[in-house]
Coordinates of C-alpha atoms in Angstrom, one line a residue:
S1 CA 27.8 -8.4 52.6
I2 CA 25.3 -6.1 54.6
Y3 CA 23.6 -3.9 52.5
Y4 CA 23.7 0.4 53.7
E5 CA 22.6 3.3 52.4
Q6 CA 23.3 7.5 53.7
C7 CA 21.6 10.3 53.2
G8 CA 20.9 13.5 55.3
N9 CA 23.4 15.8 55.9
P10 CA 27.0 14.5 55.8
D11 CA 27.8 17.0 58.8
G12 CA 24.7 15.5 60.8
V13 CA 24.1 13.9 64.2
P14 CA 24.3 10.3 62.9
A15 CA 21.3 8.2 63.1
V16 CA 21.2 4.4 62.4
F17 CA 17.7 2.9 61.7
L18 CA 16.5 -1.1 62.2
H19 CA 14.1 -2.3 60.8
G20 CA 11.3 -5.0 61.9
G21 CA 11.1 -8.5 61.0
P22 CA 13.6 -10.2 61.4
G23 CA 13.7 -10.6 57.8
A24 CA 11.3 -7.3 56.5
G25 CA 14.4 -5.0 55.2
C26 CA 14.8 -1.5 54.9
D27 CA 12.2 0.4 52.1
A28 CA 11.7 4.6 51.3
R29 CA 9.8 5.2 53.8
S30 CA 12.6 4.3 57.0
R31 CA 15.0 7.4 56.0
R32 CA 11.7 9.5 56.7
F33 CA 11.2 8.9 60.1
F34 CA 14.2 11.8 60.1
D35 CA 15.2 15.1 59.4
P36 CA 17.5 15.1 57.2
E37 CA 18.8 18.8 57.5
F38 CA 19.9 17.7 60.9
Y39 CA 20.3 14.1 60.8
R40 CA 23.5 11.9 59.0
I41 CA 20.2 8.6 58.5
V42 CA 22.1 5.8 57.6
I43 CA 19.7 2.4 57.4
L44 CA 20.9 -1.6 56.4
D45 CA 19.2 -4.0 55.6
Q46 CA 19.9 -7.4 58.2
R47 CA 21.4 -10.3 57.0
G48 CA 19.5 -12.4 54.5
S49 CA 17.0 -9.7 54.2
G50 CA 16.6 -6.9 51.4
R51 CA 19.9 -5.6 49.5
S52 CA 22.1 -8.0 51.5
N53 CA 23.3 -10.2 50.6
P54 CA 22.6 -14.0 50.4
N55 CA 18.9 -13.1 50.2
A56 CA 16.4 -16.1 51.9
A57 CA 14.9 -16.2 48.7
D58 CA 18.0 -16.5 46.5
D59 CA 20.3 -19.1 49.0
L60 CA 18.1 -20.3 52.1
D61 CA 20.5 -21.9 54.1
A62 CA 23.6 -19.1 53.5
S63 CA 21.3 -17.1 54.9
L64 CA 20.8 -19.1 57.8
I65 CA 24.4 -19.2 58.3
G66 CA 25.0 -17.0 61.9
N67 CA 22.2 -15.5 61.4
T68 CA 21.5 -14.6 65.2
T69 CA 21.1 -11.4 67.5
P70 CA 25.0 -11.2 68.4
N71 CA 25.6 -11.7 65.1
L72 CA 23.6 -8.3 63.7
V73 CA 24.5 -6.5 66.8
Q74 CA 28.0 -6.8 65.6
D75 CA 27.0 -5.7 62.1
I76 CA 25.9 -2.4 63.7
E77 CA 28.7 -1.5 65.0
T78 CA 31.4 -2.8 62.2
L79 CA 29.6 -0.5 60.2
R80 CA 30.7 2.0 62.8
L81 CA 33.7 1.5 62.9
K82 CA 33.2 1.8 58.4
L83 CA 32.1 5.1 59.0
G84 CA 34.6 6.1 61.2
L85 CA 31.6 7.6 63.7
E86 CA 32.6 7.8 67.6
R87 CA 28.9 6.9 68.2
W88 CA 25.2 6.8 67.1
G89 CA 23.7 10.1 68.1
C90 CA 20.3 8.4 68.0
V91 CA 19.4 4.1 67.3
L92 CA 15.9 4.1 66.4
G93 CA 13.7 0.6 65.8
G94 CA 10.3 -0.3 65.7
S95 CA 8.8 -3.7 66.9
W96 CA 11.8 -6.7 65.8
G97 CA 13.6 -3.0 65.3
S98 CA 13.3 -2.2 69.2
T99 CA 14.7 -5.5 70.0
L100 CA 17.7 -5.2 68.6
A101 CA 18.1 -1.2 68.9
L102 CA 17.8 -2.9 72.6
A103 CA 20.4 -5.5 72.0
Y104 CA 22.9 -3.1 70.5
S105 CA 22.9 -0.5 73.0
Q106 CA 23.3 -2.7 76.0
S107 CA 25.8 -4.4 74.4
H108 CA 28.1 -1.5 73.0
P109 CA 27.0 1.3 75.4
S110 CA 29.5 4.1 75.2
R111 CA 28.6 4.0 71.7
C112 CA 25.3 5.6 71.3
S113 CA 23.4 8.2 72.9
C114 CA 19.9 8.1 72.5
I115 CA 17.2 5.4 71.8
V116 CA 14.0 5.8 70.1
L117 CA 11.5 2.7 70.2
R118 CA 8.3 2.7 67.9
G119 CA 6.6 -0.8 69.0
V120 CA 8.6 -2.3 71.8
F121 CA 9.1 -6.4 71.4
L122 CA 11.3 -8.0 74.4
F123 CA 10.6 -11.2 73.4
G124 CA 9.1 -12.7 76.5
P125 CA 7.4 -16.2 75.8
D126 CA 4.1 -14.8 75.9
E127 CA 5.0 -12.1 73.2
V128 CA 5.7 -14.8 70.9
D129 CA 3.3 -16.8 72.2
Y130 CA 0.2 -14.9 71.8
L131 CA 1.8 -14.0 67.8
F132 CA 2.4 -17.3 66.5
S133 CA 1.1 -20.1 69.6
N134 CA -2.3 -19.9 71.6
G135 CA -4.0 -17.2 69.3
G136 CA -3.6 -13.9 71.3
T137 CA -4.6 -11.8 68.7
A138 CA -7.4 -14.3 67.5
G139 CA -9.4 -11.9 69.7
Q140 CA -8.5 -8.7 67.9
N141 CA -8.7 -10.3 63.8
P142 CA -10.3 -14.1 64.5
S143 CA -10.2 -14.6 60.7
A144 CA -6.5 -14.0 60.1
W145 CA -5.8 -16.4 63.5
D146 CA -8.0 -19.4 61.6
A147 CA -6.4 -18.4 58.3
Y148 CA -3.0 -18.9 59.9
L149 CA -4.1 -22.3 61.5
D150 CA -5.8 -23.3 58.0
F151 CA -2.7 -23.7 55.9
L152 CA -1.2 -25.6 58.3
K153 CA -3.9 -28.0 58.8
D154 CA -4.1 -27.8 54.9
T155 CA -1.2 -29.0 54.6
S156 CA -0.2 -32.1 57.5
D157 CA 0.1 -35.0 58.1
D158 CA -0.6 -35.4 61.8
W159 CA -2.2 -32.0 62.7
E160 CA -2.8 -33.5 65.9
R161 CA 0.9 -33.7 66.7
E162 CA 1.7 -30.3 65.0
S163 CA -0.9 -28.0 66.7
I164 CA 1.0 -28.2 69.7
N165 CA 3.8 -26.1 68.0
P166 CA 2.6 -24.2 64.9
L167 CA 5.5 -22.4 64.6
G168 CA 7.4 -25.6 64.2
A169 CA 5.7 -26.6 61.4
Y170 CA 5.5 -23.6 59.6
W171 CA 9.5 -23.7 60.3
N172 CA 9.4 -27.6 58.8
R173 CA 6.9 -26.1 55.5
L174 CA 9.6 -23.5 55.0
T175 CA 12.8 -24.9 54.8
S176 CA 11.0 -28.5 53.0
D177 CA 13.0 -29.2 50.0
D178 CA 9.0 -29.2 48.1
L179 CA 10.2 -25.3 46.8
Q180 CA 6.2 -24.4 45.9
L181 CA 5.5 -26.0 50.0
R182 CA 7.9 -23.2 50.7
N183 CA 6.7 -20.6 48.7
A184 CA 2.8 -21.5 49.9
A185 CA 4.3 -21.3 54.0
A186 CA 6.2 -17.5 53.9
S187 CA 2.4 -15.8 51.8
A188 CA 0.2 -18.0 54.3
F189 CA 2.8 -16.9 57.5
V190 CA 3.6 -13.0 56.4
G191 CA 0.1 -13.1 55.1
Y192 CA -1.2 -13.5 58.9
E193 CA 1.9 -10.8 60.2
L194 CA 0.8 -8.1 57.8
S195 CA -3.8 -8.8 58.5
I196 CA -3.0 -8.0 62.1
S197 CA 0.1 -5.1 61.6
K198 CA -2.7 -2.8 61.1
T199 CA -6.5 -1.7 62.5
F200 CA -7.4 -2.9 58.9
I201 CA -6.8 -4.9 56.2
D202 CA -4.0 -3.5 54.2
G203 CA -4.8 -5.3 50.6
D204 CA -2.0 -3.5 48.2
L205 CA 0.4 -4.0 51.1
I206 CA -0.4 -7.7 51.4
A207 CA -0.3 -8.0 47.7
R208 CA 3.0 -6.2 47.1
Y209 CA 4.9 -8.3 49.2
L210 CA 3.8 -11.8 48.1
A211 CA 4.2 -10.6 44.7
T212 CA 7.8 -10.3 45.5
P213 CA 10.3 -13.0 46.2
S214 CA 13.0 -11.6 47.8
L215 CA 10.2 -9.3 50.5
L216 CA 8.2 -12.5 50.9
I217 CA 10.7 -15.1 51.9
P218 CA 12.9 -13.5 54.1
F219 CA 10.3 -11.7 55.9
A220 CA 8.9 -15.5 56.4
V221 CA 12.3 -17.4 57.4
M222 CA 13.8 -14.7 59.4
E223 CA 10.3 -14.2 61.7
V224 CA 9.9 -17.6 61.9
H225 CA 14.1 -18.2 62.3
Y226 CA 14.0 -16.1 65.0
M227 CA 11.2 -16.4 67.0
I228 CA 11.2 -20.4 67.8
N229 CA 15.0 -19.9 68.8
G230 CA 13.8 -17.0 71.2
G231 CA 15.6 -14.3 69.6
F232 CA 19.1 -15.6 70.5
L233 CA 18.3 -14.1 73.7
R234 CA 18.4 -15.1 77.0
R235 CA 14.5 -14.9 79.2
G236 CA 14.7 -11.1 80.3
Q237 CA 18.0 -10.3 79.0
L238 CA 17.3 -6.8 77.6
L239 CA 14.9 -5.8 81.2
D240 CA 18.1 -7.3 82.5
G241 CA 20.2 -5.3 80.5
V242 CA 19.2 -2.4 81.0
D243 CA 21.5 -0.8 84.2
S244 CA 24.0 -0.9 81.5
M245 CA 21.9 1.8 79.3
K246 CA 21.3 3.7 82.7
K247 CA 25.2 3.7 83.8
H248 CA 25.7 5.6 80.6
G249 CA 23.1 7.7 80.2
H250 CA 20.8 6.9 77.7
K251 CA 18.6 8.7 76.4
V252 CA 15.3 6.4 76.1
A253 CA 12.5 7.5 74.3
I254 CA 9.3 4.9 73.5
A255 CA 6.1 5.0 71.3
H256 CA 3.7 2.7 71.8
G257 CA 0.5 2.3 70.5
R258 CA -2.8 1.4 72.5
G259 CA -4.2 -0.4 69.4
D260 CA -0.4 -2.1 68.6
Y261 CA -1.7 -5.6 67.6
V262 CA 1.0 -7.3 66.8
C263 CA 4.0 -5.2 70.0
Q264 CA 1.7 -5.5 73.2
P265 CA 1.8 -2.6 75.1
K266 CA 2.6 -4.5 78.5
A267 CA 6.2 -4.5 77.2
A268 CA 6.6 -0.9 76.9
W269 CA 5.1 -0.7 80.4
R270 CA 7.9 -3.7 81.0
L271 CA 10.6 -2.0 79.4
T272 CA 9.6 1.6 81.2
K273 CA 8.9 0.3 84.2
A274 CA 12.6 -1.5 83.9
L275 CA 14.2 2.1 83.2
E276 CA 13.7 3.9 86.3

């Protein structure tokens, strides 16, 4: 079951917030992107995360069943129909949420009119490798990258082999029968991700995630699940699909910081050029 909630103006412009990760879930901050007097605000926790059931922390295997981008897109559309909405006046997503916002708007172009993207991630192979395979983030935070690899080295029986595919190595640990190893892998992976997500190390944020299994496990498991499967998207799909957005007159607003160490500005630029 998918958790969702509504707030704001019941008669306002319908707006849906798509959280990042994948697997990060929504929190109180999610609804604050919108003016509650103008918007009918809808937020939802995507499959396997947050308050949706099953949460990956409670039933890992069940949480992964059918957990793909096409099914998440269909969940958004099913929710729109359930709420009796003709279309979304605004679809807002950041990071992975921007990926999902684009996938939804291209799959159901007549059911949304405005797309707001904060930190674009298109799931290009270079974007994934930069984050998790080739040490691209070491230029900004070398200690975080070293810690990301050190966990794998310390728990590996064959580092020479596993060093070729760190994401696969994390996946093997996150889905291990050894619960202690699974939790340790989740802590290492999420600790790395959160360490590079800001221009400073937010110790309080990291501590909150590491101490909360219902946040920690879905964040790690779903992110690696999607990364090793290319986001369940054909290579270049979101750039190729912009024609449907242009045809339906979608208004697209992009906000992307030059200091974003997770979502590279070049992804936003690629999308901007494709939309021209």
